[in-house]
Short mmCIF file of C-alpha atoms in Angstrom, two decimals:
data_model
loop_
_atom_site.label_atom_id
_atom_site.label_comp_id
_atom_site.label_asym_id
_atom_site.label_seq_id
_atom_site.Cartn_x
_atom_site.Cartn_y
_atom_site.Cartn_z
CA UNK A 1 -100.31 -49.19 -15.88
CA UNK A 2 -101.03 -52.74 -17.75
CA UNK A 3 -98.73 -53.00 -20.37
CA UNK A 4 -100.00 -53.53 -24.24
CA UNK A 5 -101.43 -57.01 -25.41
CA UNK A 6 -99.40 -58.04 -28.54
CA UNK A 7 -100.84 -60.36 -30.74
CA UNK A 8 -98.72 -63.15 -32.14
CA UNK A 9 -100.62 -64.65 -34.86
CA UNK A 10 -104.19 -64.42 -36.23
CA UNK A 11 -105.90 -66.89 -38.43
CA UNK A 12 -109.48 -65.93 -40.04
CA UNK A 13 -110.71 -69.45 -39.93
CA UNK A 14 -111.06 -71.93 -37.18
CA UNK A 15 -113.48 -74.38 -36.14
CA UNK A 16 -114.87 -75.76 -32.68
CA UNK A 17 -116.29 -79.48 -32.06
CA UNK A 18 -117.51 -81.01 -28.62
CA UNK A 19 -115.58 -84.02 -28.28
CA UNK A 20 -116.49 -87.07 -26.24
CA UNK A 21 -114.17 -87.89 -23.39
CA UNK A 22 -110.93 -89.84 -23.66
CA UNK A 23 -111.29 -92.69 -24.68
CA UNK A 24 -107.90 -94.14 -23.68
CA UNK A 25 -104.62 -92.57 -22.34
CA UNK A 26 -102.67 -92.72 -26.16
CA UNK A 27 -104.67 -89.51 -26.83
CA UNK A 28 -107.79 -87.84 -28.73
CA UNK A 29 -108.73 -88.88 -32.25
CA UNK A 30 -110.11 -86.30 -34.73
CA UNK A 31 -112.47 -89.34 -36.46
CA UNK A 32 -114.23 -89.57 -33.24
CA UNK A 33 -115.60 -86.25 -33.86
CA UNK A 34 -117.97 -84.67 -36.45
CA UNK A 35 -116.08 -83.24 -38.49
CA UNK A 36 -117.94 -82.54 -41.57
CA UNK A 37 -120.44 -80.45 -39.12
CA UNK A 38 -118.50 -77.87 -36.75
CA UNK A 39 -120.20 -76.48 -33.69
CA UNK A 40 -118.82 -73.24 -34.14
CA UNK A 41 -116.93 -71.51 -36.81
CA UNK A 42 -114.96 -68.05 -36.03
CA UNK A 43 -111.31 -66.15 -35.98
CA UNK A 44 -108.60 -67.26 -33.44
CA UNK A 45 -105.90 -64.76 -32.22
CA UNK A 46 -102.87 -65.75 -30.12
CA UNK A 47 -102.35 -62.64 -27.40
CA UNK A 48 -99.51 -61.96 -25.01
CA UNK A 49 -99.80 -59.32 -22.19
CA UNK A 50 -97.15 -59.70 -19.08
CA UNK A 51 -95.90 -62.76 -20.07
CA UNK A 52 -99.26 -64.59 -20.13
CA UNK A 53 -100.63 -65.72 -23.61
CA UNK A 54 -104.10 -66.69 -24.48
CA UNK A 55 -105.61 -68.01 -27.15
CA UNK A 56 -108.84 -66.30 -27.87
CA UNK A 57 -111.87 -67.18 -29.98
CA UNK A 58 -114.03 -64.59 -31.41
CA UNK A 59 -116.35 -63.69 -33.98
CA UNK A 60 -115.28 -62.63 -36.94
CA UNK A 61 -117.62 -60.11 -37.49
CA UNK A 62 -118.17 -58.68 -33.98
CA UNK A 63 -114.90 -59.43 -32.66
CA UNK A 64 -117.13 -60.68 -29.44
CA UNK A 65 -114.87 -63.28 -27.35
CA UNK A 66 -116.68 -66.58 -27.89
CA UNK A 67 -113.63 -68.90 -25.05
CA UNK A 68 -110.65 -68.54 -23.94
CA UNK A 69 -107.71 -70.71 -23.39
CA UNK A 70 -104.80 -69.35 -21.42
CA UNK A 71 -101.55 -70.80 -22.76
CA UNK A 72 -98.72 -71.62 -19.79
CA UNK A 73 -96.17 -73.76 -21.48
CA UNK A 74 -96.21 -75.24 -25.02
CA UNK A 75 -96.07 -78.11 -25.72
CA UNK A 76 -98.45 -78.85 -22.33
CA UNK A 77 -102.03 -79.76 -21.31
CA UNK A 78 -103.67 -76.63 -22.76
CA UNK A 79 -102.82 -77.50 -26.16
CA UNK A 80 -102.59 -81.13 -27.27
CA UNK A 81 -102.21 -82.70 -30.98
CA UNK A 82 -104.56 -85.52 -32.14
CA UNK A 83 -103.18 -88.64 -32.23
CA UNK A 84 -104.46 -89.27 -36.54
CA UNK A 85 -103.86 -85.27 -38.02
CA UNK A 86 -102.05 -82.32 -37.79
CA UNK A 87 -104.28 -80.11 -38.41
CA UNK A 88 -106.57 -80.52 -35.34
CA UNK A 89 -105.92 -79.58 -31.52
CA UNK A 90 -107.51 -80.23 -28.28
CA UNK A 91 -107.37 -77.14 -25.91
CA UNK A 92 -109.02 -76.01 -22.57
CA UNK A 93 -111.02 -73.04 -22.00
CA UNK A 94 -111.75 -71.25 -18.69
CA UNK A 95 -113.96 -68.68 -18.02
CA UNK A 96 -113.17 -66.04 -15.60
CA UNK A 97 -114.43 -68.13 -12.55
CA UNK A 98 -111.97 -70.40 -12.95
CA UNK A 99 -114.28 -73.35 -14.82
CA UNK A 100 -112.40 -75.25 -17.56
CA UNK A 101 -113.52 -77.60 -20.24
CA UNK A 102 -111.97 -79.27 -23.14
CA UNK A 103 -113.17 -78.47 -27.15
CA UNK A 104 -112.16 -79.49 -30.05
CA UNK A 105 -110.79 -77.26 -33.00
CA UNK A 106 -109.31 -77.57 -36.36
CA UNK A 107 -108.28 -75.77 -39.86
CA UNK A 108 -109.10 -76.22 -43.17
CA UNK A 109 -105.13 -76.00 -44.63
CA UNK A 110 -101.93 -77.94 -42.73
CA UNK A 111 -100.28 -74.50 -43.01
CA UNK A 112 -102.46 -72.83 -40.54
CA UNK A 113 -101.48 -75.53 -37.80
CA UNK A 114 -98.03 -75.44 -38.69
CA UNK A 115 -98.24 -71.94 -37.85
CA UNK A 116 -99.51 -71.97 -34.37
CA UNK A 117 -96.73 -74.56 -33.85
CA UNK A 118 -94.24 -72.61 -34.41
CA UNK A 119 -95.54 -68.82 -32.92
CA UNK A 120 -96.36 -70.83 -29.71
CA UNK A 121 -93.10 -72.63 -29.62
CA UNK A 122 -90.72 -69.45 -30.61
CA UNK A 123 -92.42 -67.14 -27.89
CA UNK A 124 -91.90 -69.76 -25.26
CA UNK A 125 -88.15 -70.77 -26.30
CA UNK A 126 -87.52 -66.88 -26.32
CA UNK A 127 -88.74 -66.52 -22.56
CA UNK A 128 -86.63 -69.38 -21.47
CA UNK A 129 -83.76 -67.79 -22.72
CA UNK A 130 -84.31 -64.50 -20.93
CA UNK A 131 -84.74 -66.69 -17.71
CA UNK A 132 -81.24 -67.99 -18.43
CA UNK A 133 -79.65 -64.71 -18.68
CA UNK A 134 -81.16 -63.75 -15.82
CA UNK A 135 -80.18 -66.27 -13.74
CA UNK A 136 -76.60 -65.74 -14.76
CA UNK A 137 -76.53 -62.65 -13.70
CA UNK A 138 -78.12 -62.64 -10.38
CA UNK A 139 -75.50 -65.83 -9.46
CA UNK A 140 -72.58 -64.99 -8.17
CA UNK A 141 -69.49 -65.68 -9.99
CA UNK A 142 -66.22 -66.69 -8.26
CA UNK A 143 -63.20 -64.27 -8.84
CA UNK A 144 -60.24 -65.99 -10.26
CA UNK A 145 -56.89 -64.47 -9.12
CA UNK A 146 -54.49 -64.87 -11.80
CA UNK A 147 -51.81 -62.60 -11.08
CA UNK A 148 -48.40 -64.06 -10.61
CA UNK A 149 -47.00 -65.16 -7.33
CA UNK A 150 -43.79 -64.54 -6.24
CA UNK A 151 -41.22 -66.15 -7.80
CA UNK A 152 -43.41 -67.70 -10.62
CA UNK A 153 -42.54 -67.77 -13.87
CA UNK A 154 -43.84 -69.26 -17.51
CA UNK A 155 -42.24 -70.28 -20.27
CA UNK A 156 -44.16 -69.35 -24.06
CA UNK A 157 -43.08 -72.24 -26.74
CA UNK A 158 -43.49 -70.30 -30.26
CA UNK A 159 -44.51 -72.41 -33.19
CA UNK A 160 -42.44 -70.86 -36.45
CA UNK A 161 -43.72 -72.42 -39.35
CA UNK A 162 -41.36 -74.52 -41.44
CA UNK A 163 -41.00 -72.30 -44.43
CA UNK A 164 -39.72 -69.03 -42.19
CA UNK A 165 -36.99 -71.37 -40.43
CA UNK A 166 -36.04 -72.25 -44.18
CA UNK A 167 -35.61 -68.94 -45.03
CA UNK A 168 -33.61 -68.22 -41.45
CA UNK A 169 -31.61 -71.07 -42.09
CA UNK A 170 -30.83 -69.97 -46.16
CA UNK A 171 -30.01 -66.43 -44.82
CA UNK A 172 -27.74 -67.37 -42.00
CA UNK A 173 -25.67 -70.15 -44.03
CA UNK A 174 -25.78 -68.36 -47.47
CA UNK A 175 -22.26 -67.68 -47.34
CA UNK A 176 -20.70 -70.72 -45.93
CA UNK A 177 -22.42 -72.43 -49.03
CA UNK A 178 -20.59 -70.49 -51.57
CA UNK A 179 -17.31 -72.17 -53.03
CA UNK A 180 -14.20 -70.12 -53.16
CA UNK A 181 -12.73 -68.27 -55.77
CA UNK A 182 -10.04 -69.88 -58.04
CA UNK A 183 -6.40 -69.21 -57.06
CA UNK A 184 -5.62 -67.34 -60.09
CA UNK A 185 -8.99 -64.47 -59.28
CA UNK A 186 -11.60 -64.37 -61.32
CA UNK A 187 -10.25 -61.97 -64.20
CA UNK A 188 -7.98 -64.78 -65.79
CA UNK A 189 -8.92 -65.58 -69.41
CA UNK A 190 -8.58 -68.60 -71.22
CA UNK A 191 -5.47 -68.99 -73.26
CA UNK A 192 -6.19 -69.10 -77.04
CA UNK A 193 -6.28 -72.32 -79.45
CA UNK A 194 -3.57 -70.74 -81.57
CA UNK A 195 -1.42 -69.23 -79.06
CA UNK A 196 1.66 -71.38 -80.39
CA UNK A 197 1.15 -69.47 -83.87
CA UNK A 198 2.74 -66.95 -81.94
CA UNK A 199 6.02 -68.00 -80.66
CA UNK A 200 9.20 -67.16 -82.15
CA UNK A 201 10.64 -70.61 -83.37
CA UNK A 202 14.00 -70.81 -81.26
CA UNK A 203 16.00 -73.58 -79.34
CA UNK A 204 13.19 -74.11 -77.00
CA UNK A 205 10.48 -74.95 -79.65
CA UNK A 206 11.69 -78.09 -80.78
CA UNK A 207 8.42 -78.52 -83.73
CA UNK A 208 7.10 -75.33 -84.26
CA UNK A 209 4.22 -74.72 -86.62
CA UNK A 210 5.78 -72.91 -89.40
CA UNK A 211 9.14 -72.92 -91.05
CA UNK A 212 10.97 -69.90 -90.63
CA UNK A 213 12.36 -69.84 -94.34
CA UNK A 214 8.64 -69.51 -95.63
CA UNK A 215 5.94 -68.01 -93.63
CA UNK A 216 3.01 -69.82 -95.64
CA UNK A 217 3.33 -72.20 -98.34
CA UNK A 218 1.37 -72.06 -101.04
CA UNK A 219 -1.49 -74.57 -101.63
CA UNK A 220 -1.21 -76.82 -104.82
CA UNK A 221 2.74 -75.39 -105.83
CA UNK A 222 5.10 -78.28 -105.98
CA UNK A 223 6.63 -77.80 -102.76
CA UNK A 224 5.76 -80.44 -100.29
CA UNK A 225 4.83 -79.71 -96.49
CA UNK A 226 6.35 -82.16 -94.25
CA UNK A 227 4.50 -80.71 -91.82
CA UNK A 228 1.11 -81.69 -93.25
CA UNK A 229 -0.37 -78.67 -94.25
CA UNK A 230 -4.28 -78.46 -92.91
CA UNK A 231 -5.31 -75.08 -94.30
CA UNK A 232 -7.98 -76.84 -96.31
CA UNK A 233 -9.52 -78.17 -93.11
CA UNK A 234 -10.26 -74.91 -91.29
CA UNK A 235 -13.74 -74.20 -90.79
CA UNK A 236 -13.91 -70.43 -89.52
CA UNK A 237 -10.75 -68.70 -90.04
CA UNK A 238 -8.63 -67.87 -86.32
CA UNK A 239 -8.60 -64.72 -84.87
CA UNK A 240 -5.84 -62.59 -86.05
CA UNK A 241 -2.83 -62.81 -83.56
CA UNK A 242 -2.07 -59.38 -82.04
CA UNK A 243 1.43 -57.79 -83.75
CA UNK A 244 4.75 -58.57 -82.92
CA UNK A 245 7.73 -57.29 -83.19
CA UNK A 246 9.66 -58.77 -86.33
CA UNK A 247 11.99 -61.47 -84.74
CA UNK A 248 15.67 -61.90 -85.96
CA UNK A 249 16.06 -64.61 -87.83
CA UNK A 250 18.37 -67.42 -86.50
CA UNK A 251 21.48 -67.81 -88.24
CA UNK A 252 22.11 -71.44 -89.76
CA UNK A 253 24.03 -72.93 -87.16
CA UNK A 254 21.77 -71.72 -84.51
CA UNK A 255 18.52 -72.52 -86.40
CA UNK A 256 17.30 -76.09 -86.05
CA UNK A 257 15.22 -76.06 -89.66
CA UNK A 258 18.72 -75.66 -91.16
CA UNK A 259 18.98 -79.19 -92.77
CA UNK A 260 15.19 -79.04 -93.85
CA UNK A 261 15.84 -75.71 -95.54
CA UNK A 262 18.56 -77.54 -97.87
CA UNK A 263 15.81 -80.25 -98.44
CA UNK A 264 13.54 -77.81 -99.53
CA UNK A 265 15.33 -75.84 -101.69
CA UNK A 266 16.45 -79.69 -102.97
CA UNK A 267 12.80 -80.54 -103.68
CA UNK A 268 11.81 -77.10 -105.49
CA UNK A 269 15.01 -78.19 -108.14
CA UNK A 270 13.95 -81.81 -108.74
CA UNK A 271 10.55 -81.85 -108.03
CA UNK A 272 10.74 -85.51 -106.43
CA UNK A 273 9.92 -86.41 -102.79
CA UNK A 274 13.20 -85.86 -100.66
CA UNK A 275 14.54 -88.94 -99.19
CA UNK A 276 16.35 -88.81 -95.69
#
């Protein structure tokens, strides 16, 4: 059973001019012919059946075949270009004798010869590639043995990308980067500003802060401080200092403020700066 003819491209329009022979081996011109007065005018349809295609001529009314022109390889010598336009072909016909002659046809828009350009040249790049596939398959390939021998071994270098070693590197070091905790652990506090308000004025504490005959003087009496008194100078007042237990009070030949007691008590009576 003949397998079904499949037609690759129709055009409605086509016309056919006898051409004079070659004139020279560069090619046929299309201004050599008579262009403006076609010897034929009909439909052209490009058929393929078994591989073969043919380019057929027919009426356009009857359908009757008017040539044919049997299509082996494109671009080759049964279609050839002009030399001066696209849009006109030389191609040979045969009859089914065998006789062959070459015509002359053309089309009235570029677009129609672009078009049998390009359905002749597809078809014909589409069987070379089956011929390739089938070539490769029919050759024989060569069977690569790949298996290890004995003894054989391979070694596998694995690229790690720089930021994962960082990482590697930050979690394997991260404690040998730490410094070490201070000798005195790290719940010691800070001692506080006024921590000498505190102390109990004794033998040890050769200028305390406060006299032990008068806890506080009073600012703007007529007693002078020797000890400069800065009360007027404090800018937030100091955090209370946490109760003691009420001290015994030196006697006067222990207590070092002894002699500045007497001066004191000396100023309050005369009022004047004591001299030493």
């Amino acid at each position: 059973m003949d397998e079904l003819e499949r037609c690759l491209l129709v055009k409605q329009e086509v016309f056919v001019y006898k051409i004079p022979p070659r004139q020279s081996a560069r090619g046929y011109r299309a201004a050599d012919w008579t262009l403006s007065n076609p010897d034929w005018t009909g439909r052209m349809r490009v058929m393929e059946q078994n591989k073969k295609v043919r380019l057929k001529l027919e009426d356009r009314g009857s359908g009757e075949l008017f040539a044919a022109c049997p299509v082996e390889a494109y671009p080759g010598p049964a279609i050839e270009a002009v030399t001066d336009s696209s849009r006109y072909f030389v191609i040979r016909i045969m009859d089914e004798g065998g006789r062959s002659a070459f015509i002359g046809i053309g089309f009235s828009d570029r677009s129609d010869s672009f078009d049998l350009n390009v359905a002749l040249q597809d078809y014909f790049k589409g069987v070379k590639k089956e011929d390739d596939i089938l070539k490769e398959d029919n050759t024989p390939k060569v069977q690569l043995d790949l298996a290890f021998k004995e003894g054989q071994t391979i070694k596998v270098n694995i690229n790690i990308p720089k930021s994962e070693k960082i990482k590697a590197r930050g979690k394997g070091g991260a404690t040998g980067m730490l410094l070490p905790p201070p000798p005195g652990g790290m719940g010691a506090k800070p001692a506080l500003a006024n921590d000498n308000n505190n102390k109990v004025p004794g033998t040890s504490n050769l200028t305390p802060l406060s006299s032990p005959v008068e806890a506080r003087p009073v600012i703007g009496s007529s007693s002078i401080d020797l000890l400069c008194d800065l009360g007027g100078l404090e800018i937030s007042p100091a955090p209370a200092p946490p109760a003691l237990a009420p001290a015994s009070v030196p006697s006067k030949a222990d207590d070092p403020w002894g002699d500045f007691a007497t001066a004191e008590s000396d100023a309050k009576s005369s009022g004047n700066w004591v001299q030493f």
